[in-house]
Amino acid sequence: QVQLVESGGGLVQAGGSLRVSCVASGSILSINDMGWYRQAPGKQRELVATITKRGSTNHADSVKGRFTISRDNAKNTVYLQMNSLKPEDTAVYYCNAEIYTSPWSPMGQYWGQGTQVTVSS
């Protein structure tokens, strides 16, 4: 069984910063890509950023230059540093990871429960 647990969300004023974290735990053999997605009220879930096992990153155009994804493979943890936050960044932020749990099982997609980020104007 695998769990992804996010932390670090909260309320911040526009222009402020937050860092959210996500730890993967359980029966993990290896983790490939990890990423952050977000979903605002009434909108579809959208990609924020992804990072490969080797550290190659991809950020959505809407957050480039403001958000930075990183990971610590030894800790099975992915981070999202969010700077210069805007009210339109308000959403529930979800962690995602591609995880192998055994040599003979296919890779699985796992999601965290989400953490609320609210940016006030």
mmCIF file of C-alpha atoms in Angstrom:
data_model
loop_
_atom_site.group_PDB
_atom_site.id
_atom_site.type_symbol
_atom_site.label_atom_id
_atom_site.label_comp_id
_atom_site.label_asym_id
_atom_site.label_seq_id
_atom_site.Cartn_x
_atom_site.Cartn_y
_atom_site.Cartn_z
ATOM 1 C CA GLN A 1 0.000 0.000 0.000
ATOM 2 C CA VAL A 2 1.264 3.444 -0.926
ATOM 3 C CA GLN A 3 0.333 6.807 0.567
ATOM 4 C CA LEU A 4 1.091 10.328 -0.578
ATOM 5 C CA VAL A 5 0.642 12.982 2.084
ATOM 6 C CA GLU A 6 0.832 16.690 1.320
ATOM 7 C CA SER A 7 1.535 19.454 3.807
ATOM 8 C CA GLY A 8 2.344 23.144 3.875
ATOM 9 C CA GLY A 9 -0.734 24.732 2.372
ATOM 10 C CA GLY A 10 -2.442 27.701 3.946
ATOM 11 C CA LEU A 11 -3.542 31.294 3.585
ATOM 12 C CA VAL A 12 -1.144 33.916 2.258
ATOM 13 C CA GLN A 13 -1.416 37.430 0.900
ATOM 14 C CA ALA A 14 -0.789 38.191 -2.742
ATOM 15 C CA GLY A 15 2.923 38.518 -3.394
ATOM 16 C CA GLY A 16 3.775 36.123 -0.602
ATOM 17 C CA SER A 17 5.380 32.686 -0.630
ATOM 18 C CA LEU A 18 4.508 29.152 0.443
ATOM 19 C CA ARG A 19 6.212 25.795 0.147
ATOM 20 C CA VAL A 20 4.161 22.628 -0.073
ATOM 21 C CA SER A 21 5.627 19.172 0.439
ATOM 22 C CA CYS A 22 4.525 15.648 -0.390
ATOM 23 C CA VAL A 23 5.942 12.483 1.135
ATOM 24 C CA ALA A 24 5.397 9.064 -0.405
ATOM 25 C CA SER A 25 5.424 6.099 1.956
ATOM 26 C CA GLY A 26 4.565 2.416 2.011
ATOM 27 C CA SER A 27 5.595 -0.476 -0.212
ATOM 28 C CA ILE A 28 7.715 1.522 -2.658
ATOM 29 C CA LEU A 29 10.281 -0.080 -4.936
ATOM 30 C CA SER A 30 11.018 3.035 -6.964
ATOM 31 C CA ILE A 31 9.457 6.334 -7.971
ATOM 32 C CA ASN A 32 9.590 7.750 -11.491
ATOM 33 C CA ASP A 33 8.049 11.128 -12.229
ATOM 34 C CA MET A 34 6.512 13.197 -9.465
ATOM 35 C CA GLY A 35 4.364 16.253 -9.899
ATOM 36 C CA TRP A 36 1.961 18.839 -8.613
ATOM 37 C CA TYR A 37 -1.511 19.544 -9.966
ATOM 38 C CA ARG A 38 -4.145 21.995 -8.778
ATOM 39 C CA GLN A 39 -7.878 22.371 -8.965
ATOM 40 C CA ALA A 40 -9.709 25.614 -8.383
ATOM 41 C CA PRO A 41 -13.442 25.688 -7.593
ATOM 42 C CA GLY A 42 -15.500 25.037 -10.721
ATOM 43 C CA LYS A 43 -12.423 24.271 -12.821
ATOM 44 C CA GLN A 44 -10.695 21.140 -14.045
ATOM 45 C CA ARG A 45 -7.553 19.835 -12.420
ATOM 46 C CA GLU A 46 -4.500 21.236 -14.181
ATOM 47 C CA LEU A 47 -0.807 20.476 -14.284
ATOM 48 C CA VAL A 48 1.431 22.798 -12.285
ATOM 49 C CA ALA A 49 4.840 21.136 -12.528
ATOM 50 C CA THR A 50 6.542 17.771 -12.903
ATOM 51 C CA ILE A 51 9.997 16.434 -12.137
ATOM 52 C CA THR A 52 11.723 13.270 -13.293
ATOM 53 C CA LYS A 53 13.773 10.970 -11.119
ATOM 54 C CA ARG A 54 16.909 12.615 -12.476
ATOM 55 C CA GLY A 55 15.641 16.106 -11.764
ATOM 56 C CA SER A 56 14.426 17.360 -15.120
ATOM 57 C CA THR A 57 11.541 19.733 -14.572
ATOM 58 C CA ASN A 58 8.550 21.072 -16.451
ATOM 59 C CA HIS A 59 6.459 24.000 -15.261
ATOM 60 C CA ALA A 60 3.145 25.283 -16.588
ATOM 61 C CA ASP A 61 3.417 28.629 -18.348
ATOM 62 C CA SER A 62 1.167 30.215 -15.726
ATOM 63 C CA VAL A 63 3.709 29.529 -12.948
ATOM 64 C CA LYS A 64 7.048 29.754 -14.758
ATOM 65 C CA GLY A 65 9.425 32.083 -12.986
ATOM 66 C CA ARG A 66 7.324 31.993 -9.796
ATOM 67 C CA PHE A 67 7.061 28.318 -8.796
ATOM 68 C CA THR A 68 9.868 25.766 -8.531
ATOM 69 C CA ILE A 69 9.467 22.018 -8.187
ATOM 70 C CA SER A 70 12.191 19.933 -6.562
ATOM 71 C CA ARG A 71 12.554 16.500 -4.983
ATOM 72 C CA ASP A 72 14.611 14.537 -2.510
ATOM 73 C CA ASN A 73 14.824 10.969 -3.757
ATOM 74 C CA ALA A 74 16.293 9.698 -0.483
ATOM 75 C CA LYS A 75 13.215 10.958 1.344
ATOM 76 C CA ASN A 76 10.639 10.100 -1.366
ATOM 77 C CA THR A 77 9.575 13.726 -1.147
ATOM 78 C CA VAL A 78 8.616 16.341 -3.704
ATOM 79 C CA TYR A 79 8.373 20.055 -2.996
ATOM 80 C CA LEU A 80 6.760 23.040 -4.653
ATOM 81 C CA GLN A 81 8.161 26.434 -3.760
ATOM 82 C CA MET A 82 5.623 29.094 -4.662
ATOM 83 C CA ASN A 83 6.703 32.724 -4.803
ATOM 84 C CA SER A 84 4.939 35.897 -5.940
ATOM 85 C CA LEU A 85 1.603 34.223 -5.330
ATOM 86 C CA LYS A 86 -1.501 35.615 -7.009
ATOM 87 C CA PRO A 87 -5.184 35.233 -6.079
ATOM 88 C CA GLU A 88 -5.626 33.091 -9.197
ATOM 89 C CA ASP A 89 -3.224 30.546 -7.675
ATOM 90 C CA THR A 90 -5.906 29.722 -5.109
ATOM 91 C CA ALA A 91 -6.715 26.024 -5.434
ATOM 92 C CA VAL A 92 -6.360 22.622 -3.866
ATOM 93 C CA TYR A 93 -2.884 21.366 -4.730
ATOM 94 C CA TYR A 94 -2.466 17.637 -5.327
ATOM 95 C CA CYS A 95 0.709 15.592 -5.386
ATOM 96 C CA ASN A 96 1.102 12.846 -7.982
ATOM 97 C CA ALA A 97 3.711 10.116 -8.316
ATOM 98 C CA GLU A 98 4.450 7.210 -10.653
ATOM 99 C CA ILE A 99 5.431 4.354 -8.357
ATOM 100 C CA TYR A 100 6.603 0.770 -8.760
ATOM 101 C CA THR A 101 5.712 -1.407 -5.774
ATOM 102 C CA SER A 102 7.325 -4.621 -6.995
ATOM 103 C CA PRO A 103 9.474 -5.883 -9.920
ATOM 104 C CA TRP A 104 6.527 -7.730 -11.462
ATOM 105 C CA SER A 105 3.810 -5.103 -11.064
ATOM 106 C CA PRO A 106 3.105 -2.310 -13.531
ATOM 107 C CA MET A 107 3.772 1.261 -12.545
ATOM 108 C CA GLY A 108 0.902 2.846 -10.665
ATOM 109 C CA GLN A 109 -0.325 6.431 -10.526
ATOM 110 C CA TYR A 110 -0.858 7.662 -6.984
ATOM 111 C CA TRP A 111 -2.441 10.856 -5.682
ATOM 112 C CA GLY A 112 -2.360 12.681 -2.400
ATOM 113 C CA GLN A 113 -5.460 13.971 -0.647
ATOM 114 C CA GLY A 114 -4.699 17.589 -1.535
ATOM 115 C CA THR A 115 -3.742 20.682 0.406
ATOM 116 C CA GLN A 116 -5.580 24.003 0.189
ATOM 117 C CA VAL A 117 -3.666 27.094 -0.900
ATOM 118 C CA THR A 118 -5.561 30.364 -0.605
ATOM 119 C CA VAL A 119 -4.115 33.667 -1.816
ATOM 120 C CA SER A 120 -5.886 36.812 -0.657
ATOM 121 C CA SER A 121 -5.784 40.050 -2.620
#
